[in-house]
Coordinates of C-alpha atoms in Angstrom, one line a residue:
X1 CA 12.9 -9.7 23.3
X2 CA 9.8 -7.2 22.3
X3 CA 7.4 -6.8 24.2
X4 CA 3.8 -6.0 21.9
X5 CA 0.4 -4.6 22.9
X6 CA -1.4 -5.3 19.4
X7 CA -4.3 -7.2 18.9
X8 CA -4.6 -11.0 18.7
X9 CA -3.9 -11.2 14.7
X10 CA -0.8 -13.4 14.0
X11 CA 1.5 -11.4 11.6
X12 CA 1.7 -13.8 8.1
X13 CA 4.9 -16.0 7.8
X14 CA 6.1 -17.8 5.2
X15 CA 7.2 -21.1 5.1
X16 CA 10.3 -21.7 2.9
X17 CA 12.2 -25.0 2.3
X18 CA 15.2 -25.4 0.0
X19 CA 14.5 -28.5 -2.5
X20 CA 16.9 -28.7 -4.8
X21 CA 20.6 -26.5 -5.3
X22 CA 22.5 -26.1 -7.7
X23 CA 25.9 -23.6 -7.9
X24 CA 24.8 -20.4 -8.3
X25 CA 20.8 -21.3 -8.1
X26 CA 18.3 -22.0 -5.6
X27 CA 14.7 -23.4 -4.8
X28 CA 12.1 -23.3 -2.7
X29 CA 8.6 -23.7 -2.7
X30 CA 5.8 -21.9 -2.6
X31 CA 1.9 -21.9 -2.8
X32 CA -0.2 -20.0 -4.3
X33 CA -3.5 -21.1 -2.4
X34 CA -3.8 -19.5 1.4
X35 CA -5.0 -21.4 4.4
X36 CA -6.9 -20.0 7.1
X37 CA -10.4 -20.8 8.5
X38 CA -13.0 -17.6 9.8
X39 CA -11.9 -18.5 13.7
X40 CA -8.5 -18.3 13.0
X41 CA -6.2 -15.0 11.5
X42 CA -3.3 -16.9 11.5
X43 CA -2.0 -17.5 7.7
X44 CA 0.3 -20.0 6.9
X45 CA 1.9 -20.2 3.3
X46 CA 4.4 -22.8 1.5
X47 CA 5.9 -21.5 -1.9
X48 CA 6.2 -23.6 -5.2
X49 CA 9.5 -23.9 -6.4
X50 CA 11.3 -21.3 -8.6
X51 CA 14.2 -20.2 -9.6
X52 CA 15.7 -17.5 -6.9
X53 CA 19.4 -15.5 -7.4
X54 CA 22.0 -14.3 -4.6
X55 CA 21.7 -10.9 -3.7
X56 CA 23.5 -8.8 -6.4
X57 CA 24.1 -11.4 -9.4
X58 CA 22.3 -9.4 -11.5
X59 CA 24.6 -6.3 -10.7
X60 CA 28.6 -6.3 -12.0
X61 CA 30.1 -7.3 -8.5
X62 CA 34.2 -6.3 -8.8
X63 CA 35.8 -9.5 -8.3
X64 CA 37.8 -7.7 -5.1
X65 CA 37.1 -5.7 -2.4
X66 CA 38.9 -2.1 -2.9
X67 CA 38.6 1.0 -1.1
X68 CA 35.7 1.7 0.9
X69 CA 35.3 5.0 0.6
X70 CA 35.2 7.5 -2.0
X71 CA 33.4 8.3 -5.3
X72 CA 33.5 5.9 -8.2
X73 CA 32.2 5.4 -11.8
X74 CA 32.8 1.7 -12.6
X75 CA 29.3 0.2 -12.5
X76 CA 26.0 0.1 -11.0
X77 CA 25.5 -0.7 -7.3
X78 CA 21.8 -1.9 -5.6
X79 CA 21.8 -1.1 -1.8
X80 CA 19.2 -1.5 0.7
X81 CA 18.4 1.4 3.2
X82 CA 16.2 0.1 6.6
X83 CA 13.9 3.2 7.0
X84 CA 12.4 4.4 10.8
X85 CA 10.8 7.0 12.6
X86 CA 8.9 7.2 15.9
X87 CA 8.8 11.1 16.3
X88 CA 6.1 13.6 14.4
X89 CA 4.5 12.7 11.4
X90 CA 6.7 9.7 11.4
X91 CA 5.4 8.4 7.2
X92 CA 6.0 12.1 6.3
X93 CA 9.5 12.2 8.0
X94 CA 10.2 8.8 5.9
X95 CA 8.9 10.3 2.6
X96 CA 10.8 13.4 3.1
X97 CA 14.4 11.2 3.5
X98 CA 13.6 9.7 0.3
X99 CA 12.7 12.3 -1.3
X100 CA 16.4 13.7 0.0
X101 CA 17.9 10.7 -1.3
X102 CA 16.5 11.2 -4.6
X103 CA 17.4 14.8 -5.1
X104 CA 20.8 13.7 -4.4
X105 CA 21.2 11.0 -7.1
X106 CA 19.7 7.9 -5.1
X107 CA 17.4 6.1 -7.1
X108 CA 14.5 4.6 -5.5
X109 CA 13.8 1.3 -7.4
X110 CA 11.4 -0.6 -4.8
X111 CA 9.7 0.4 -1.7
X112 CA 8.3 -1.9 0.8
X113 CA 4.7 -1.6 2.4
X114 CA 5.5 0.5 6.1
X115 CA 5.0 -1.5 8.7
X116 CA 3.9 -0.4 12.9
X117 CA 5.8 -2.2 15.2
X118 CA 6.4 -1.2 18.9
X119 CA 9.7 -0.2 19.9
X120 CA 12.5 -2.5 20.6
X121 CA 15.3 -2.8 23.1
X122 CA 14.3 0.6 24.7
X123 CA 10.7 0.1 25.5
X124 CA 9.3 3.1 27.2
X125 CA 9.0 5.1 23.6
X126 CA 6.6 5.8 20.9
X127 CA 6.0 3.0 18.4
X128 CA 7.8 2.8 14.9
X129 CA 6.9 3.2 11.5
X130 CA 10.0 1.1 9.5
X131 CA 9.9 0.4 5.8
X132 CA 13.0 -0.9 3.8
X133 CA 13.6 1.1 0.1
X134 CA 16.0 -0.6 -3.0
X135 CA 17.7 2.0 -4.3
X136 CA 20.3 2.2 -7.2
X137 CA 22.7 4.1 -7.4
X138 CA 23.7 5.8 -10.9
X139 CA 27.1 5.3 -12.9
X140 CA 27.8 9.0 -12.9
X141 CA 27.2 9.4 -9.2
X142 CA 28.4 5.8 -7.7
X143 CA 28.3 6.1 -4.1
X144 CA 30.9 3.1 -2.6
X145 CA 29.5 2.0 0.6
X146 CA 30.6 4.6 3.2
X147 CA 30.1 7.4 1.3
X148 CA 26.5 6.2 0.9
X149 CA 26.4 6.2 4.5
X150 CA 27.7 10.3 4.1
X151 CA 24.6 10.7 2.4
X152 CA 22.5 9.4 4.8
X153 CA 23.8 10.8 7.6
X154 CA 23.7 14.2 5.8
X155 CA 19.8 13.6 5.2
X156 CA 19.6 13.0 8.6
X157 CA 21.1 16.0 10.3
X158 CA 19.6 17.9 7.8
X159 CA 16.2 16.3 8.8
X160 CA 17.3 17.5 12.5
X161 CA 17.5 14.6 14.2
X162 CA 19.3 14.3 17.4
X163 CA 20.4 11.2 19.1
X164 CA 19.4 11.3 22.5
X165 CA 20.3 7.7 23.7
X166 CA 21.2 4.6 22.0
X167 CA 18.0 2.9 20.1
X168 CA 15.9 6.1 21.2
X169 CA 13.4 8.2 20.1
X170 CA 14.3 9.7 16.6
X171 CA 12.5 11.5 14.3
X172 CA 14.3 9.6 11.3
X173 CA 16.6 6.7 11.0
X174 CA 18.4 5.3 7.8
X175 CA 20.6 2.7 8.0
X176 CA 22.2 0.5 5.4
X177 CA 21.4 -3.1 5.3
X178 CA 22.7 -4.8 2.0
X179 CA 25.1 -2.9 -1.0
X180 CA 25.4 -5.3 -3.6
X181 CA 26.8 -8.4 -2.5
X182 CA 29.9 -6.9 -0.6
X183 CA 31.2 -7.5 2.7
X184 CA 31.9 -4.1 4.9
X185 CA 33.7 -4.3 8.0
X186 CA 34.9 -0.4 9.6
X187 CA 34.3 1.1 12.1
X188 CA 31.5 3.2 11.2
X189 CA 30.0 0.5 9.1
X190 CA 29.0 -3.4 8.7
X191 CA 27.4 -4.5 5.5
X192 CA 25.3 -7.1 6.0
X193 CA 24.0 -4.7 9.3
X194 CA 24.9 -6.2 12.0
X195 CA 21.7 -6.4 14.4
X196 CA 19.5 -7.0 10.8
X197 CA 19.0 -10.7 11.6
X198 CA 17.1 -10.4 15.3
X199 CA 15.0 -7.4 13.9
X200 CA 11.4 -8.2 12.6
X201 CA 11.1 -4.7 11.6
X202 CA 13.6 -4.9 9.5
X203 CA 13.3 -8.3 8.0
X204 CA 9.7 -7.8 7.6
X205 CA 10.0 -5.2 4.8
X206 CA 12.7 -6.5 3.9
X207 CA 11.2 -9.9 3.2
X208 CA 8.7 -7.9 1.1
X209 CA 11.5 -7.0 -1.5
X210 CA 13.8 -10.0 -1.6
X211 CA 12.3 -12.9 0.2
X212 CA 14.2 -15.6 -1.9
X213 CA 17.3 -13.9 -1.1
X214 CA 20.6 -15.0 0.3
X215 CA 21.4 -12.1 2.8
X216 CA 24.5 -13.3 4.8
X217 CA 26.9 -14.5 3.3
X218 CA 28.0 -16.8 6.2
X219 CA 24.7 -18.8 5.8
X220 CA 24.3 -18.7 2.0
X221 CA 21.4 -21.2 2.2
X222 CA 19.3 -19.0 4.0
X223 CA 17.3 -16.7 2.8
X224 CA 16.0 -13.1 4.2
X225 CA 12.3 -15.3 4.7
X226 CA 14.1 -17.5 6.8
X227 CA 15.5 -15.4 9.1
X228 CA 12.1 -13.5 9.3
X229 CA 10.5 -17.0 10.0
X230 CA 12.7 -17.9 12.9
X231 CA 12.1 -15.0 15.3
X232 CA 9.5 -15.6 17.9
X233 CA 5.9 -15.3 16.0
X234 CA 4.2 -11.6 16.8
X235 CA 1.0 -10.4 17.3
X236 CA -0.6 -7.3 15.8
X237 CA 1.9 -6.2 13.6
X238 CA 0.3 -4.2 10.4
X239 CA 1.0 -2.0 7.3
X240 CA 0.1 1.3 7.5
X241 CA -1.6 3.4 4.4
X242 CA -1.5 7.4 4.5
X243 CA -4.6 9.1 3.6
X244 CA -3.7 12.7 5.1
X245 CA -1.5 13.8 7.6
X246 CA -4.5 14.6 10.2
X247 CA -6.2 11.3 9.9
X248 CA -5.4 7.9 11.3
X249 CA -3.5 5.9 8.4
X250 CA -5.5 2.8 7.1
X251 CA -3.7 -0.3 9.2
X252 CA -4.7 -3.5 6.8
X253 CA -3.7 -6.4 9.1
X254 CA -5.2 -5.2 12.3
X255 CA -8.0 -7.2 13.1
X256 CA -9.8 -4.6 15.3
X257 CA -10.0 -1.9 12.3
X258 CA -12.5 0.5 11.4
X259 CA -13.9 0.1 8.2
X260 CA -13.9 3.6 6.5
X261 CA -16.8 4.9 4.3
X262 CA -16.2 6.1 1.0
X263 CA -18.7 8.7 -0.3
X264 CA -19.5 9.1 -4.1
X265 CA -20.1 12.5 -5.5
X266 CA -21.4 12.0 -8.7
X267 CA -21.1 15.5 -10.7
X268 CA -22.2 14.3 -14.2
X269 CA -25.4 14.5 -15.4
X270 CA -25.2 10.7 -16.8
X271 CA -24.4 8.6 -14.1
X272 CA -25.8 5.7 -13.7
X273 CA -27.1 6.2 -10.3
X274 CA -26.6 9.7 -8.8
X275 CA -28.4 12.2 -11.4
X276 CA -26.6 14.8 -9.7
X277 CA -27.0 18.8 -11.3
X278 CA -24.4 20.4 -11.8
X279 CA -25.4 23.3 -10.0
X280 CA -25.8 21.7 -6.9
X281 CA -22.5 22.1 -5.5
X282 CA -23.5 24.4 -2.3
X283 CA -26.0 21.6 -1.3
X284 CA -23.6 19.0 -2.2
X285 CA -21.0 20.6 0.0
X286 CA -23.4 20.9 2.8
X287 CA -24.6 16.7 2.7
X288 CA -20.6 16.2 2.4
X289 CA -20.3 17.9 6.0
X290 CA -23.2 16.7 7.6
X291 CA -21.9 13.4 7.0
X292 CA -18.2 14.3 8.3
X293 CA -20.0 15.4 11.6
X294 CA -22.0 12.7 11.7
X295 CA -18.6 10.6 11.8
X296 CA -20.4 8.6 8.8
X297 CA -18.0 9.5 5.9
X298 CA -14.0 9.3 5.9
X299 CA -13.3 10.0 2.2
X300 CA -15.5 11.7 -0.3
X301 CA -14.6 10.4 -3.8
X302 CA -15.5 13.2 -6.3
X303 CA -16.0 12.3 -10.7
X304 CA -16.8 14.2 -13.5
X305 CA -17.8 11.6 -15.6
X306 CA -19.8 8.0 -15.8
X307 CA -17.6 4.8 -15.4
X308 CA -20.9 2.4 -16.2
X309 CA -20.8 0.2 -18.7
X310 CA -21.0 1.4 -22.0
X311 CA -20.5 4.8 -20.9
X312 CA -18.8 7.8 -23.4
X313 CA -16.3 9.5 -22.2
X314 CA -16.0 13.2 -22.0
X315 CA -13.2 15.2 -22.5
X316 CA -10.4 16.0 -20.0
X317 CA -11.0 20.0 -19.8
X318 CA -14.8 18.9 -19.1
X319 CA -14.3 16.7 -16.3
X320 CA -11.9 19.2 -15.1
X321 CA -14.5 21.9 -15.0
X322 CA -17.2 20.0 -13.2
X323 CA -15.0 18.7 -10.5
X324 CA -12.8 21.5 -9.7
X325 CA -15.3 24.2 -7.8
X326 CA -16.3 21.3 -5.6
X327 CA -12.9 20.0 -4.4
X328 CA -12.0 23.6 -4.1
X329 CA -14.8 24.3 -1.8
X330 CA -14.7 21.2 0.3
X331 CA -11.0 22.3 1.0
X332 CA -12.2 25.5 2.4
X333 CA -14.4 23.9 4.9
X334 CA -12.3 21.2 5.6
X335 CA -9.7 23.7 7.4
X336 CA -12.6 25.1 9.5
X337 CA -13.4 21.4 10.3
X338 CA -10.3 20.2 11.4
X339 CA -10.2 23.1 14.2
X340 CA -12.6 20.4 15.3
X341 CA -11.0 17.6 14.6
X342 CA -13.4 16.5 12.2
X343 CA -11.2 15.0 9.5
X344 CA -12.0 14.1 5.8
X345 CA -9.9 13.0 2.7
X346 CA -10.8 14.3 -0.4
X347 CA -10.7 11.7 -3.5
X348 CA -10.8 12.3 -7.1
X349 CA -12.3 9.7 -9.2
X350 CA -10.5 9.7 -13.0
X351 CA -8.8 8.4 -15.8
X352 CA -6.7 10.9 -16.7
X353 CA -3.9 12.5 -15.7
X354 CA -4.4 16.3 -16.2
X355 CA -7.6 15.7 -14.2
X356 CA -5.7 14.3 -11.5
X357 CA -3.0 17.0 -11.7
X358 CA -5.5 19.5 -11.6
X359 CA -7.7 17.8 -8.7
X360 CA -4.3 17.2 -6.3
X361 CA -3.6 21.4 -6.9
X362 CA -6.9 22.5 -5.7
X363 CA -6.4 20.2 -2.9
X364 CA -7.4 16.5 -3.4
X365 CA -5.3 13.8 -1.2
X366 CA -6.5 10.4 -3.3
X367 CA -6.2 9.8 -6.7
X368 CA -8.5 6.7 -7.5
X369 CA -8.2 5.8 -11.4
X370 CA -10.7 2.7 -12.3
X371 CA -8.3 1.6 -15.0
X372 CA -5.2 1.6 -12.6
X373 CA -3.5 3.9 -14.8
X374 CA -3.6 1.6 -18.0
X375 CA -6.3 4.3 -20.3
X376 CA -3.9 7.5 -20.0
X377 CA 0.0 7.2 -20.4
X378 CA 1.1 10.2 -18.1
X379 CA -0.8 8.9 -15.4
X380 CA 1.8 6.9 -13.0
X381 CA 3.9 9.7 -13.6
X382 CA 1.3 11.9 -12.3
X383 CA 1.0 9.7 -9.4
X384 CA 4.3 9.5 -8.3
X385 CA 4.9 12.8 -9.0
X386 CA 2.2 13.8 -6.6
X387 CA 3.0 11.7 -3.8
X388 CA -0.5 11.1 -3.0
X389 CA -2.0 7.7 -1.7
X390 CA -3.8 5.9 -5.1
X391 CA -6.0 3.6 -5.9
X392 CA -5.5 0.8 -8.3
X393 CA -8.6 -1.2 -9.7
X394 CA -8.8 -4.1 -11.6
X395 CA -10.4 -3.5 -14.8
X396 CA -9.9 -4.8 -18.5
X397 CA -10.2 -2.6 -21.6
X398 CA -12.4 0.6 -21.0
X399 CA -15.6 1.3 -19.4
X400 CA -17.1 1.0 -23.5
X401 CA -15.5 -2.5 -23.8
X402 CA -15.0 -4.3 -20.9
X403 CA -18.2 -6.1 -21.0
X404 CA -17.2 -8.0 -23.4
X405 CA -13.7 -9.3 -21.5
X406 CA -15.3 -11.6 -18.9
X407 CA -13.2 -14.2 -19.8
X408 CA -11.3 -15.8 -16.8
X409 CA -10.0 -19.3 -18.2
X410 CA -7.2 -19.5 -15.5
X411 CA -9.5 -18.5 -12.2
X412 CA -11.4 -15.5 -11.5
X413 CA -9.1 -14.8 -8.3
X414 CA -5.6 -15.7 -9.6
X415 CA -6.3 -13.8 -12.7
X416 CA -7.2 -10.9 -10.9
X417 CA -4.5 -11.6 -8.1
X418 CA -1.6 -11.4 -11.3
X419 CA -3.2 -8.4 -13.4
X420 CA -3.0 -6.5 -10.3
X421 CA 0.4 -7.4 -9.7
X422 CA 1.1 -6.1 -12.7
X423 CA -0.1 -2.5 -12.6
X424 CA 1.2 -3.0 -8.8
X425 CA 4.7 -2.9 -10.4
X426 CA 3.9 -0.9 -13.0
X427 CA 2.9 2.1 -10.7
X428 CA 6.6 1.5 -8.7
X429 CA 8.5 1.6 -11.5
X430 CA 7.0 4.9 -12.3
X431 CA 7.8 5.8 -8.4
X432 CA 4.7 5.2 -6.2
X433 CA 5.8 4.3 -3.3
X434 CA 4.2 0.9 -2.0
X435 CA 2.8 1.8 0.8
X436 CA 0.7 5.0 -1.2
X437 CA -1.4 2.0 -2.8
X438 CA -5.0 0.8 -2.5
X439 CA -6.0 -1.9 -4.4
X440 CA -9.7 -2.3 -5.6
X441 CA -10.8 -5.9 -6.8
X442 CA -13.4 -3.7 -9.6
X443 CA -16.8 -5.3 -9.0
X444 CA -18.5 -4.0 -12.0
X445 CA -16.0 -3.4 -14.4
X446 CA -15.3 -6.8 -16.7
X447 CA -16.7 -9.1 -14.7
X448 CA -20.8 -11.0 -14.9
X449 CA -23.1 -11.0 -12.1
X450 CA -22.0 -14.2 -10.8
X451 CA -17.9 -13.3 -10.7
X452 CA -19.1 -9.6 -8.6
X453 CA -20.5 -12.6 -6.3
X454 CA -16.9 -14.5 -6.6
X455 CA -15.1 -11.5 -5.7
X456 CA -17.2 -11.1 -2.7
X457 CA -17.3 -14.1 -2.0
X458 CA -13.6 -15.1 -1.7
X459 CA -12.1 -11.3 -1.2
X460 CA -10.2 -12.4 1.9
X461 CA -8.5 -15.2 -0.2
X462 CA -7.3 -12.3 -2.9
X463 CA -6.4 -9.9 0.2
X464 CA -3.3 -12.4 1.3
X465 CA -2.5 -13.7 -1.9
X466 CA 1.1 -13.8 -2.2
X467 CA 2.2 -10.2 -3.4
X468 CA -0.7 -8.5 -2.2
X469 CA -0.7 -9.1 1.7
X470 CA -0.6 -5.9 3.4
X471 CA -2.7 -3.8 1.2
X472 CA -5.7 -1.9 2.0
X473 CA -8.3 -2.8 -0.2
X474 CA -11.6 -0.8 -0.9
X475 CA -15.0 -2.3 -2.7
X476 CA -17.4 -0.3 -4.4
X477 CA -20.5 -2.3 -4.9
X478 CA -23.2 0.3 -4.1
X479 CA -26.6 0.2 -6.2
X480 CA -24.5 -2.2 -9.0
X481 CA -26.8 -3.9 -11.9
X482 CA -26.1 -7.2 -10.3
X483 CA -27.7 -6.3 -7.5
X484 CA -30.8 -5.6 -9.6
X485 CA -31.1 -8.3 -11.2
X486 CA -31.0 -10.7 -8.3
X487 CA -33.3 -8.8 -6.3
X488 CA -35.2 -7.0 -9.0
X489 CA -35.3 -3.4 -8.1
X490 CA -34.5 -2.1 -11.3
X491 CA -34.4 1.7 -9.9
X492 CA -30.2 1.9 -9.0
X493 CA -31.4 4.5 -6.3
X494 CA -33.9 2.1 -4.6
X495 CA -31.6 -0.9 -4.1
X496 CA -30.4 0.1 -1.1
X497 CA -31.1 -3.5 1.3
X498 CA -29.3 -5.0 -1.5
X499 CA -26.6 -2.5 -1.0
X500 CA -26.1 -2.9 2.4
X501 CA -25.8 -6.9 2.0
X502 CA -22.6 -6.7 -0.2
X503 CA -21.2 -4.1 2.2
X504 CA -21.6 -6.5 4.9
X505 CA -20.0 -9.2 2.9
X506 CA -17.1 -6.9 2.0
X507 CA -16.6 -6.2 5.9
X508 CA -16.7 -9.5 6.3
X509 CA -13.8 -10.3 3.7
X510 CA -11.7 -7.9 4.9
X511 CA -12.2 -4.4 3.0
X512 CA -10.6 -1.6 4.6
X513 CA -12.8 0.9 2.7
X514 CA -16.7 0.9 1.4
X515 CA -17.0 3.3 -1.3
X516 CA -21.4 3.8 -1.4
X517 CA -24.0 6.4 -2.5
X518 CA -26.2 5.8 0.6
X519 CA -23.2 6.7 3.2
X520 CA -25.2 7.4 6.7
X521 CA -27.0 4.3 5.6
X522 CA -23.9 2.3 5.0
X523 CA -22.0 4.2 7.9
X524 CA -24.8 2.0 10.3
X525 CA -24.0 -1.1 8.4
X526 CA -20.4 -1.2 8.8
X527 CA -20.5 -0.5 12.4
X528 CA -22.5 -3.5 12.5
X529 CA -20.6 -5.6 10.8
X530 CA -17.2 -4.2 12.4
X531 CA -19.1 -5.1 15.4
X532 CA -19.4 -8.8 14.4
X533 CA -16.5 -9.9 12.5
X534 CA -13.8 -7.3 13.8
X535 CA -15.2 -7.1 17.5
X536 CA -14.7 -3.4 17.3
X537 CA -17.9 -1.5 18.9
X538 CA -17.5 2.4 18.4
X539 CA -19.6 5.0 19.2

């Protein structure tokens, strides 16, 4: 059994019960709507029934076992690769292995979220970072099972890992859960793996990816949530979000968290609320380190243009220009910092891609795109392409139009819950990895006074709704016109009590990240509010 030393937060579990079955089909149900209560973390779910598959009917499953080895080209194959490490920077050792895997002719389909989990059978080690990817495997290079497992275990020595003892420390790990629907027995390898069933870390991410799914075939009524469900319940178990290598990563699910403060840098002479010149970049860089020190600001979010309604957009090569000398400069302090241990991500706050491109090359580490990369086509690419953590807001039409798409006839928080789920998956198919992804429920952007309220309101509700547990979630509400027209301070630079009130209520709800104008100001209200609802008192 594990032993754990996380905070009181009960990890979510799903509660799954087969209705009906038919040959070849099964049901269970599921709800949409989560349960909790504010003096309680612990989540429970139901599902509402749909239609679930075995693992691997979609793919053409030879009707006999052959050979176990070797290279074919008959068909398509989906595998499942458990992914560890507990050494270094553990997420950049498990990004490097994939990367491995890809430029070898493994295609990543899916990733899970990463999860932290403390070690397991040998106790007196580091704790894990373990993730699950879906990979597929192309007809020209078809790995059969044990020849996938050559692969991996080339990655691996290649990586440089050495096994010092049995379930020790290791700086990377890949093991093979699933391939297709087939059953390996051999001496080197068991497909289903056979310790998969009595490890949460494993079912956990696993569950993330195919939670409906018939993983052994001896039991082919249960499913990979049902095995997750009965181990004993944990404590403290979390996702974990990279910002940069030197900085904590965000950890959603702990209770105890930090709320981070997100810094906006405003280089545009248009926007709404931060008139800043464009020759103010010295003094700008100066603010942006006082604030580091200060331990008020985490992330500075730099844009070269205004996302306010109604705003015109400017061209790419503009934006470029008005950003670039900044992030450049920041980066240049930022290694003189970190001597100090003072630690700062830099964000860049566009549309499009080039932008992006150009931001990540002079040293940006977050890509945050208020139209989740729906206004430019070469965007996800970029993203993926970058391997940086992103942000993904929830916004309709552009920042021109989307007053006028207010329109919510199925729910303001389901409706927001599935269009997110939708760029979600469109981002992984162009190769983010799931665990690089910051959702943003876009107060602001398409929505009336009274649905910013909504989202603030019930924010904790859209945080574990099903498909989105596990995600970090950031909330920019500073100086908004809402906030003005309820308290009548029409001056976006004066409002900032009214400010500070949403910030609280997005602590309250569960953000991860504040993005504000005001940041020392907002620094002091999130230590408050941490204080309150996350009983974490800092210095």
């Amino acid at each position: 059994m594990r032993t754990r030393s996380f905070s009181n937060f009960k990890a979510t579990r799903w509660r799954v019960s087969t209705q009906t079955y038919f040959p070849g089909q099964r049901y269970c149900q599921q709800s949409p709507v989560a349960r909790f209560s504010s003096s309680s973390t612990t989540l429970r779910k139901e599902w509402t029934p749909h239609a679930l598959k075995p693992l691997g009917q979609d793919s053409q499953i030879r009707s006999s076992l052959k050979e176990n080895h070797g290279i074919v080209s008959e068909t398509l194959h989906t595998a499942y690769v458990a992914l560890g490490s507990n050494l270094g920077d553990r997420i950049g050792m498990i990004e490097r292995a994939c990367n491995e895997m890809v430029t070898r002719g493994i295609k990543i389909k899916r990733t899970s979220s990463l999860w932290e989990t403390e070690p397991m059978y040998v106790l007196d080690q580091a704790s894990f970072i373990n993730g699950v990817c879906e990979v597929s495997i192309s007809v020209e290079t078809t790995l059969k099972p044990l020849a996938l497992l050559d692969q991996l275990q080339s990655i691996e020595k290649a990586m440089d890992r050495k096994k010092i003892i049995d379930k020790g420390p290791r700086n990377i790990d890949l093991d093979i859960l699933l391939y297709d629907a087939e059953v390996v027995k051999h001496e080197r390898l068991q497909i289903p793996h056979a310790l998969m069933l009595e490890r949460e870390f494993v079912l956990r991410p696993l569950a993330e990816l195919i939670p409906g799914t018939a993983i052994d075939p001896k039991s082919p009524w249960k499913m990979t949530q049902d095995y997750l469900n009965a181990l004993p319940e944990s404590e403290g178990v979390s996702t974990v979000t990279p910002l940069t290598p030197e900085m904590e990563p965000l950890r959603a699910l702990k209770v105890d968290r930090k709320t981070q403060v997100m810094s906006i840098i405003n280089i545009t002479p248009d926007s709404f609320s931060d008139h800043r010149a464009l020759d103010t970049v010295k003094n700008t860089v100066s603010e942006i380190v006082a604030s580091v020190q200060n331990k008020a600001v985490a992330i500075v979010d730099i844009g070269g243009q205004s996302t306010a309604p109604g705003a015109t957009h400017v061209v790419p090569s503009t934006e470029a220009i008005r950003v670039q000398p900044l992030i450049k400069q920041l980066q240049g302090h930022r290694s003189l910092m970190e001597l100090a241990r003072k630690h700062f991500a830099i964000s860049i706050d566009t549309f499009y891609a080039s932008v992006a491109r150009a931001a990540i090359s002079s040293g940006a580490d977050i890509i945050n795109d208020v139209s989740a990369g729906a206004m430019d086509p070469h965007m996800l690419d970029v993203m993926a392409r970058s391997g940086k953590t992103v942000i993904l807001m929830h916004m309709r039409g552009t920042p021109a139009t989307m007053n006028q798409l207010t329109d919510y006839p199925d729910g303001l928080i389901p409706t927001i819950a599935a269009e997110l789920l939708q760029r979600i998956a469109a981002a992984e198919g162009a190769g983010v990895r799931r665990w690089r992804i910051i959702l943003d429920p876009g107060i602001g952007f398409a929505k009336t006074a009274a649905q910013n309220l909504e989202v603030l309101q019930r924010l904790d509700e859209l945080r574990h709704w099903p498909g989105l547990i596990g995600f970090p979630w950031v909330v920019g509400s500073s100086r908004k016109g809402f906030i003005g027209n309820i308290t009548g301070v029409q001056r976006p630079d004066q409002r900032l009590m009214g400010t500070a009130a949403t910030v609280a209520a997005a602590v309250q709800g569960g953000a991860d990240i504040v993005r504000v104008h005001d940041a020392e100001e907002m620094a002091q209200v999130t230590k408050m509010a941490d204080a309150i609802w996350r009983h974490a008192i800092r210095s």
